[in-house]
Amino acid sequence: MDSVTILGLIAGTLTTIAFLPQLFKTWQSKSAKDVSLGMLMIFSTGVFLWLIYGIYLQALPIILANLITLIFNLIILGLKIRYR
Amino acid sequence: MDSVTILGLIAGTLTTIAFLPQLFKTWQSKSAKDVSLGMLMIFSTGVFLWLIYGIYLQALPIILANLITLIFNLIILGLKIRYR
């Protein structure tokens, strides 16, 4: 694996696991008042398109990162809708 | 400009402007209690690495999207630290 792909995988790992603290925080506090619903909806849509982009480019870091990021964001979106 | 690049630009536009509703929400409410500090810190670091990745790949959508996303996230991070 070349160094650029490794850099992409590290970048993708960070921008993916970044949503875990938010997910657990919202899960535990049962409060999402300060989290923007618009952000979650627009971001999830964009991440879905990045996933398609990555598939076209056959770029593994882009595919993996955006697939998992999409799952995390949809869970946070669900929690936001539930707890407001 | 080929259709894959256009798809990437649309994806990048969405995952970038997604942070504007959060930025304005936090700015207006002066409250960021429910927003995870860990998320903002890890995400900003990851976006910075995506920027470097995009420069190596010479992929315009990745460079543009991540540069502006980084700026928006650093502003939200500043607001989070200020308002808690």
PDB file of C-alpha atoms in Angstrom:
ATOM      1  CA  MET A   1       0.000   0.000   0.000  1.00  0.00           C
ATOM      2  CA  ASP A   2       1.456   3.368  -1.007  1.00  0.00           C
ATOM      3  CA  SER A   3       1.992   6.220   1.445  1.00  0.00           C
ATOM      4  CA  VAL A   4      -0.757   8.423  -0.039  1.00  0.00           C
ATOM      5  CA  THR A   5      -3.320   5.642   0.499  1.00  0.00           C
ATOM      6  CA  ILE A   6      -2.065   5.223   4.090  1.00  0.00           C
ATOM      7  CA  LEU A   7      -2.433   9.015   4.615  1.00  0.00           C
ATOM      8  CA  GLY A   8      -5.978   8.800   3.256  1.00  0.00           C
ATOM      9  CA  LEU A   9      -6.783   5.878   5.544  1.00  0.00           C
ATOM     10  CA  ILE A  10      -5.513   7.817   8.607  1.00  0.00           C
ATOM     11  CA  ALA A  11      -7.519  10.899   7.522  1.00  0.00           C
ATOM     12  CA  GLY A  12     -10.596   8.750   6.935  1.00  0.00           C
ATOM     13  CA  THR A  13     -10.191   6.983  10.272  1.00  0.00           C
ATOM     14  CA  LEU A  14     -10.085  10.336  12.098  1.00  0.00           C
ATOM     15  CA  THR A  15     -13.044  11.961  10.284  1.00  0.00           C
ATOM     16  CA  THR A  16     -14.971   8.715  10.873  1.00  0.00           C
ATOM     17  CA  ILE A  17     -14.229   8.008  14.561  1.00  0.00           C
ATOM     18  CA  ALA A  18     -14.723  11.749  15.243  1.00  0.00           C
ATOM     19  CA  PHE A  19     -18.483  11.103  15.330  1.00  0.00           C
ATOM     20  CA  LEU A  20     -18.225   8.448  18.062  1.00  0.00           C
ATOM     21  CA  PRO A  21     -17.753  11.020  20.898  1.00  0.00           C
ATOM     22  CA  GLN A  22     -20.838  12.873  19.586  1.00  0.00           C
ATOM     23  CA  LEU A  23     -22.808   9.642  19.300  1.00  0.00           C
ATOM     24  CA  PHE A  24     -21.985   8.542  22.877  1.00  0.00           C
ATOM     25  CA  LYS A  25     -22.496  12.070  24.274  1.00  0.00           C
ATOM     26  CA  THR A  26     -25.972  12.335  22.757  1.00  0.00           C
ATOM     27  CA  TRP A  27     -26.778   8.730  23.735  1.00  0.00           C
ATOM     28  CA  GLN A  28     -25.815   9.328  27.375  1.00  0.00           C
ATOM     29  CA  SER A  29     -27.149  12.880  27.864  1.00  0.00           C
ATOM     30  CA  LYS A  30     -30.343  12.189  25.880  1.00  0.00           C
ATOM     31  CA  SER A  31     -30.056  15.830  24.803  1.00  0.00           C
ATOM     32  CA  ALA A  32     -29.301  17.131  21.313  1.00  0.00           C
ATOM     33  CA  LYS A  33     -30.738  20.640  21.558  1.00  0.00           C
ATOM     34  CA  ASP A  34     -27.468  22.337  20.529  1.00  0.00           C
ATOM     35  CA  VAL A  35     -26.772  19.935  17.644  1.00  0.00           C
ATOM     36  CA  SER A  36     -28.039  21.284  14.314  1.00  0.00           C
ATOM     37  CA  LEU A  37     -30.591  19.082  12.524  1.00  0.00           C
ATOM     38  CA  GLY A  38     -29.709  20.851   9.258  1.00  0.00           C
ATOM     39  CA  MET A  39     -26.047  19.928   9.707  1.00  0.00           C
ATOM     40  CA  LEU A  40     -26.845  16.242  10.220  1.00  0.00           C
ATOM     41  CA  MET A  41     -29.207  16.069   7.236  1.00  0.00           C
ATOM     42  CA  ILE A  42     -26.999  17.953   4.762  1.00  0.00           C
ATOM     43  CA  PHE A  43     -23.831  16.209   5.996  1.00  0.00           C
ATOM     44  CA  SER A  44     -25.373  12.718   5.664  1.00  0.00           C
ATOM     45  CA  THR A  45     -26.498  13.495   2.102  1.00  0.00           C
ATOM     46  CA  GLY A  46     -23.028  14.785   1.200  1.00  0.00           C
ATOM     47  CA  VAL A  47     -21.281  11.781   2.749  1.00  0.00           C
ATOM     48  CA  PHE A  48     -23.535   9.488   0.667  1.00  0.00           C
ATOM     49  CA  LEU A  49     -22.392  11.312  -2.490  1.00  0.00           C
ATOM     50  CA  TRP A  50     -18.721  11.074  -1.378  1.00  0.00           C
ATOM     51  CA  LEU A  51     -19.286   7.313  -1.096  1.00  0.00           C
ATOM     52  CA  ILE A  52     -20.470   7.157  -4.732  1.00  0.00           C
ATOM     53  CA  TYR A  53     -17.517   9.402  -5.739  1.00  0.00           C
ATOM     54  CA  GLY A  54     -15.089   7.030  -3.987  1.00  0.00           C
ATOM     55  CA  ILE A  55     -16.596   4.015  -5.763  1.00  0.00           C
ATOM     56  CA  TYR A  56     -16.109   5.746  -9.161  1.00  0.00           C
ATOM     57  CA  LEU A  57     -12.512   6.652  -8.238  1.00  0.00           C
ATOM     58  CA  GLN A  58     -11.921   3.152  -6.776  1.00  0.00           C
ATOM     59  CA  ALA A  59     -10.316   4.974  -3.843  1.00  0.00           C
ATOM     60  CA  LEU A  60     -10.447   2.616  -0.844  1.00  0.00           C
ATOM     61  CA  PRO A  61      -9.960   5.296   1.870  1.00  0.00           C
ATOM     62  CA  ILE A  62     -12.827   7.401   0.493  1.00  0.00           C
ATOM     63  CA  ILE A  63     -15.174   4.386   0.232  1.00  0.00           C
ATOM     64  CA  LEU A  64     -14.463   2.949   3.698  1.00  0.00           C
ATOM     65  CA  ALA A  65     -14.403   6.284   5.541  1.00  0.00           C
ATOM     66  CA  ASN A  66     -17.638   7.557   4.038  1.00  0.00           C
ATOM     67  CA  LEU A  67     -19.542   4.299   4.478  1.00  0.00           C
ATOM     68  CA  ILE A  68     -18.849   4.180   8.224  1.00  0.00           C
ATOM     69  CA  THR A  69     -19.231   7.973   8.637  1.00  0.00           C
ATOM     70  CA  LEU A  70     -22.654   7.700   6.987  1.00  0.00           C
ATOM     71  CA  ILE A  71     -23.737   4.978   9.447  1.00  0.00           C
ATOM     72  CA  PHE A  72     -22.560   7.008  12.484  1.00  0.00           C
ATOM     73  CA  ASN A  73     -24.266  10.181  11.223  1.00  0.00           C
ATOM     74  CA  LEU A  74     -27.555   8.409  10.550  1.00  0.00           C
ATOM     75  CA  ILE A  75     -27.479   7.077  14.149  1.00  0.00           C
ATOM     76  CA  ILE A  76     -26.785  10.606  15.508  1.00  0.00           C
ATOM     77  CA  LEU A  77     -29.567  11.934  13.242  1.00  0.00           C
ATOM     78  CA  GLY A  78     -31.914   9.323  14.714  1.00  0.00           C
ATOM     79  CA  LEU A  79     -30.920  10.346  18.261  1.00  0.00           C
ATOM     80  CA  LYS A  80     -31.387  14.043  17.364  1.00  0.00           C
ATOM     81  CA  ILE A  81     -34.903  13.395  16.054  1.00  0.00           C
ATOM     82  CA  ARG A  82     -35.685  11.305  19.158  1.00  0.00           C
ATOM     83  CA  TYR A  83     -34.294  13.647  21.821  1.00  0.00           C
ATOM     84  CA  ARG A  84     -34.457  17.061  20.033  1.00  0.00           C
TER      85      ARG A  84
ATOM     86  CA  MET B   1     -14.818  18.901 -16.258  1.00  0.00           C
ATOM     87  CA  ASP B   2     -15.779  15.213 -16.103  1.00  0.00           C
ATOM     88  CA  SER B   3     -18.904  13.940 -14.350  1.00  0.00           C
ATOM     89  CA  VAL B   4     -16.983  12.246 -11.510  1.00  0.00           C
ATOM     90  CA  THR B   5     -15.300  15.557 -10.630  1.00  0.00           C
ATOM     91  CA  ILE B   6     -18.715  17.279 -10.727  1.00  0.00           C
ATOM     92  CA  LEU B   7     -20.104  14.572  -8.387  1.00  0.00           C
ATOM     93  CA  GLY B   8     -17.163  15.151  -6.051  1.00  0.00           C
ATOM     94  CA  LEU B   9     -17.755  18.912  -6.110  1.00  0.00           C
ATOM     95  CA  ILE B  10     -21.442  18.451  -5.231  1.00  0.00           C
ATOM     96  CA  ALA B  11     -20.509  16.016  -2.430  1.00  0.00           C
ATOM     97  CA  GLY B  12     -17.839  18.414  -1.181  1.00  0.00           C
ATOM     98  CA  THR B  13     -20.218  21.373  -1.331  1.00  0.00           C
ATOM     99  CA  LEU B  14     -22.779  19.496   0.813  1.00  0.00           C
ATOM    100  CA  THR B  15     -20.321  18.178   3.453  1.00  0.00           C
ATOM    101  CA  THR B  16     -18.851  21.696   3.598  1.00  0.00           C
ATOM    102  CA  ILE B  17     -21.994  23.862   3.797  1.00  0.00           C
ATOM    103  CA  ALA B  18     -23.456  21.314   6.261  1.00  0.00           C
ATOM    104  CA  PHE B  19     -21.457  23.020   9.008  1.00  0.00           C
ATOM    105  CA  LEU B  20     -22.990  26.453   8.361  1.00  0.00           C
ATOM    106  CA  PRO B  21     -26.326  25.624  10.126  1.00  0.00           C
ATOM    107  CA  GLN B  22     -24.289  24.394  13.136  1.00  0.00           C
ATOM    108  CA  LEU B  23     -22.092  27.497  13.049  1.00  0.00           C
ATOM    109  CA  PHE B  24     -25.061  29.904  12.965  1.00  0.00           C
ATOM    110  CA  LYS B  25     -27.012  27.864  15.553  1.00  0.00           C
ATOM    111  CA  THR B  26     -24.134  27.961  18.030  1.00  0.00           C
ATOM    112  CA  TRP B  27     -23.418  31.622  17.225  1.00  0.00           C
ATOM    113  CA  GLN B  28     -27.040  32.636  17.876  1.00  0.00           C
ATOM    114  CA  SER B  29     -27.853  30.392  20.852  1.00  0.00           C
ATOM    115  CA  LYS B  30     -24.443  30.955  22.491  1.00  0.00           C
ATOM    116  CA  SER B  31     -24.820  27.367  23.704  1.00  0.00           C
ATOM    117  CA  ALA B  32     -22.771  24.360  22.643  1.00  0.00           C
ATOM    118  CA  LYS B  33     -23.314  22.053  25.611  1.00  0.00           C
ATOM    119  CA  ASP B  34     -24.638  19.175  23.471  1.00  0.00           C
ATOM    120  CA  VAL B  35     -21.898  19.482  20.827  1.00  0.00           C
ATOM    121  CA  SER B  36     -18.980  17.118  21.470  1.00  0.00           C
ATOM    122  CA  LEU B  37     -15.578  18.825  21.904  1.00  0.00           C
ATOM    123  CA  GLY B  38     -13.904  15.512  21.040  1.00  0.00           C
ATOM    124  CA  MET B  39     -15.807  15.351  17.756  1.00  0.00           C
ATOM    125  CA  LEU B  40     -14.707  18.862  16.728  1.00  0.00           C
ATOM    126  CA  MET B  41     -11.052  18.254  17.639  1.00  0.00           C
ATOM    127  CA  ILE B  42     -10.725  14.817  16.000  1.00  0.00           C
ATOM    128  CA  PHE B  43     -12.770  15.891  12.950  1.00  0.00           C
ATOM    129  CA  SER B  44     -10.674  19.032  12.360  1.00  0.00           C
ATOM    130  CA  THR B  45      -7.450  16.990  12.558  1.00  0.00           C
ATOM    131  CA  GLY B  46      -8.844  14.447  10.096  1.00  0.00           C
ATOM    132  CA  VAL B  47     -10.048  17.131   7.674  1.00  0.00           C
ATOM    133  CA  PHE B  48      -6.545  18.665   7.732  1.00  0.00           C
ATOM    134  CA  LEU B  49      -5.095  15.274   6.716  1.00  0.00           C
ATOM    135  CA  TRP B  50      -7.760  14.895   3.959  1.00  0.00           C
ATOM    136  CA  LEU B  51      -6.561  18.273   2.662  1.00  0.00           C
ATOM    137  CA  ILE B  52      -2.964  16.980   2.423  1.00  0.00           C
ATOM    138  CA  TYR B  53      -4.308  13.773   0.787  1.00  0.00           C
ATOM    139  CA  GLY B  54      -6.206  15.821  -1.805  1.00  0.00           C
ATOM    140  CA  ILE B  55      -3.089  17.868  -2.601  1.00  0.00           C
ATOM    141  CA  TYR B  56      -1.086  14.649  -3.204  1.00  0.00           C
ATOM    142  CA  LEU B  57      -3.898  13.264  -5.395  1.00  0.00           C
ATOM    143  CA  GLN B  58      -4.324  16.648  -7.137  1.00  0.00           C
ATOM    144  CA  ALA B  59      -8.068  16.125  -6.650  1.00  0.00           C
ATOM    145  CA  LEU B  60      -9.720  19.552  -6.740  1.00  0.00           C
ATOM    146  CA  PRO B  61     -12.993  18.568  -4.976  1.00  0.00           C
ATOM    147  CA  ILE B  62     -11.084  17.029  -2.051  1.00  0.00           C
ATOM    148  CA  ILE B  63      -8.782  20.072  -1.701  1.00  0.00           C
ATOM    149  CA  LEU B  64     -11.525  22.736  -1.894  1.00  0.00           C
ATOM    150  CA  ALA B  65     -14.057  20.902   0.271  1.00  0.00           C
ATOM    151  CA  ASN B  66     -11.618  20.101   3.046  1.00  0.00           C
ATOM    152  CA  LEU B  67     -10.029  23.561   3.135  1.00  0.00           C
ATOM    153  CA  ILE B  68     -13.391  25.287   3.685  1.00  0.00           C
ATOM    154  CA  THR B  69     -14.689  22.506   5.990  1.00  0.00           C
ATOM    155  CA  LEU B  70     -11.558  22.949   8.118  1.00  0.00           C
ATOM    156  CA  ILE B  71     -12.190  26.709   8.428  1.00  0.00           C
ATOM    157  CA  PHE B  72     -15.876  26.197   9.417  1.00  0.00           C
ATOM    158  CA  ASN B  73     -14.964  23.512  11.975  1.00  0.00           C
ATOM    159  CA  LEU B  74     -12.227  25.623  13.553  1.00  0.00           C
ATOM    160  CA  ILE B  75     -14.783  28.457  13.967  1.00  0.00           C
ATOM    161  CA  ILE B  76     -17.318  26.035  15.569  1.00  0.00           C
ATOM    162  CA  LEU B  77     -14.481  24.685  17.775  1.00  0.00           C
ATOM    163  CA  GLY B  78     -13.713  28.254  18.864  1.00  0.00           C
ATOM    164  CA  LEU B  79     -17.404  28.861  19.655  1.00  0.00           C
ATOM    165  CA  LYS B  80     -17.571  25.551  21.575  1.00  0.00           C
ATOM    166  CA  ILE B  81     -14.552  26.504  23.704  1.00  0.00           C
ATOM    167  CA  ARG B  82     -16.052  29.985  24.277  1.00  0.00           C
ATOM    168  CA  TYR B  83     -19.630  28.962  25.138  1.00  0.00           C
ATOM    169  CA  ARG B  84     -19.148  25.339  26.393  1.00  0.00           C
TER     170      ARG B  84
END
